[in-house]
Amino acid sequence: MSSFSLSRLAAMLAKEFLQMRRDRLTLGMIVGVPVMQLFLFGFAINLNPKALPTAISIDDPGTFSNSIVAALENSSYLDVIRETKSPQEARRLLDEGKVLFVVEIPENFSRDIVRGAQPDLVVETDATDPAAGSYALAAINSLATTALRDDLVGPLAARAQGPPPFNVVSHLLYNPESITQYNIIPGLLAVILTMTMVLMTCLSLTRERERGTYENLLAMPATPLEIMIGKITPNIMIGAVQSTIILLVAKFVFNVPMIGSFGLLAVALAFYITANLAVGYTFSTIAQNQLQAMQMTMFFLLPAILLSGFAFPFEGMPVWAQWIGEVLPATHFLRIVRGILLKGNGFGEIWPNLWPLILFMFVAGSFALARFRRTLD
Amino acid sequence: MSGNLAIDVSGLTKHFGTKIAVDHVDIAVPEGEVWGFLGPNGSGKTTTIRMLCGLLHADEGQGTCLGYDVRTQSEQIKRETGYMTQRFSFWEDLSIRENLDFVARMYELDDRKAKVNSTLDRLGLVKRQNQMAGALSGGWKQRLALAACMLHSPKLLLLDEPTAGVDPKARRDFWEEIHTLSDAGLTVLVSTHYMDEAERCDRIVYIQNGKLIARGTVAEVIAQSKLFTFIVEGEDVRRFVQRLQDEPGVEHAAFFGAALHVTGLDRDALEHALAPYRNESGITVLEAPPSLEDVFIHLQEQAQ
Ligand SMILES: Nc1ncnc2c1ncn2[C@@H]1O[C@H](COP(=O)(O)OP(=O)(O)OP(=O)(O)O)[C@@H](O)[C@H]1O
Ligand SMILES: [Mg+2]
């Protein structure tokens, strides 16, 4: 039995610190990860999202509707991006995810107010993410009493007292019961796939490098494309298995509605998985060992969770964060999955999010191939 | 380019950062010859070999391997070259057979199964073919790696310390096989730290600090060194070593078994230094040709 030795402990500590100091990437992550998290949580993530995109469809132009539009535009919760006469167009914007709210001013709205008939102001809400719209919806509800205050003067002054001049009727679309799981579980598909696909690919190449087998592989007549496809294909299959498991659990355990086409979902999945594999492959050309591969994966995963609209409503983020989010494949895939499963989106509606995914896949893939070295230097 | 040179490179240079690892190395190995590549640790042997088979880009220099340009045609070079890495680089989580099979497939060999079987047979690993390669002892790993890099019947073998840690019998078998293959036209460049292996080579090149400083047959390299060696034998010669090393004219004094080799460049000075010992009873002092090891140690000490 040897007794505890302070000098041995000192030697041990010195060794550990030396090794830590030499691992530049880890040191970078020690600083980088908390800074990134602070920025994301501190600046980007707003649990009380404002300026949510809204469309107004007006069937009854006039003073009252002007006041309502003005009031909506004044509300910090909403951002009126479209005024239209056609309810169909407004509905399409909602389907495509371009707006979260459609406010419909019905025919004879003014006449009914004047008559004191309390017409309905219909608010259609995209409820796939129940958290996103709740504050905004409350704000719209309060409009009923305030929006027309300045118009109800003179002979109409009586309308300003008593019951509100019109009712706000909200229709929650796509997820009428506001079940959070309906939103989270499709989102998990995006996040879990990103995590495993990037990590597995990144590890499989850095493992070869760490063990020295990479030199042997390179000394044999294998082309970069053969190596890349060989490394990626097993991971595509892992991705397919994972997707199936997640979707089965979503359907049979959480009863997530799945109204869209599975074929379309499979197409989007294929692109999404490949895009993530390309990222993993690019990382693996940078990471020197498996630990660094893990860290780089974390670095990519954090924004994919926090800025994609998975953990927090996308629209609630400041513009710069939305721009970062738009670059991430997870953001687009998330919209596609929610669109297909909850809204029953078809190809036309998911295309605006599918092409960025395909573009990302090609850019990341070319990057991976370009970074691939046939040599050890 | 010359048709009968398997390796013909000149001015090969490689930097790592500011450090120059290989410094304008010229090597020309005729087909069918076995050349030894010697040099102290860190002298640039591995780096040179990697440049030859296209695993590292040369910063400067040009030339051919098997008639293919080392800068632009590494694909073709790889196809016809067997490279054995210094560090075991086969897949430890694949079985012995699976490793050989993978190599055979990478080179798209026709009668894959037969080749793998005969290799297993020759190695004497048939019974252990399903063991993981990682479970092999160090020497057996070397033997497996060697067999694997010869599986595709290459025309050129680049072997980086293939016999490090291999037992004497296996080492002898290895050299017998190398010579049989070279008789059939195979060219071999083999790095080694063993003198007896250097002596089995047709020619040797000696690299130090990235520069090739000696080349030729063993006899030529010894002659070029212009060294003189005296062998001091007798009872308890060890007690002289410290004193002899400090004598002027003595480059180094070292033991080989019971004998003391005293080496220097100046024959007269050596004679002078050894004169007192000639008279001691039971001690004999004889001049002998310097051994290769004497030469290498001399070269290495000169550089310091
Ligand atoms: N990847 C690398 N990065 C930086 N320096 C390197 C690298 N590879 C080799 N070197 C340096 O280049 C020099 C030559 O190394 P090399 O491995 O070629 O020596 P060697 O002759 O094979 O030695 P040994 O007999 O120990 O195997 C050494 O100084 C080494 O430190
Ligand atoms: Mg070496």
XYZ file of C-alpha atoms in Angstrom, chain A residues 208-213 215-223 374-377, chain B residues 14 50 54-57 75 78-79 83 85 87 89-91 93 102 106-107:
38
model
C -10.120 5.583 -38.400
C -7.798 8.515 -38.038
C -7.367 8.007 -34.313
C -6.518 4.344 -34.733
C -4.174 4.850 -37.669
C -6.266 2.701 -40.005
C -3.406 5.658 -43.452
C -3.988 2.103 -44.568
C -7.295 2.991 -46.192
C -5.663 5.829 -48.095
C -2.790 3.624 -49.210
C -5.274 1.350 -50.953
C -6.906 2.321 -54.232
C -10.117 3.723 -52.752
C -11.499 6.963 -54.174
C -6.381 11.818 -50.253
C -3.207 12.402 -48.306
C -2.330 12.567 -44.649
C -1.338 16.242 -44.757
C 8.851 17.841 -47.018
C 4.701 8.243 -47.494
C 1.311 9.420 -52.520
C 0.169 9.629 -48.899
C 1.931 12.951 -48.434
C 2.372 15.723 -50.954
C -3.733 6.324 -57.847
C -1.193 2.709 -54.995
C -2.675 -0.003 -57.184
C 2.762 -0.268 -48.265
C 2.769 1.176 -42.162
C 2.164 1.460 -36.777
C -3.043 -0.045 -39.238
C -5.460 -2.877 -39.835
C -8.874 -2.970 -38.297
C -12.382 -4.907 -34.648
C -11.367 -6.377 -47.174
C -10.212 -3.015 -52.240
C -7.766 -4.190 -54.878
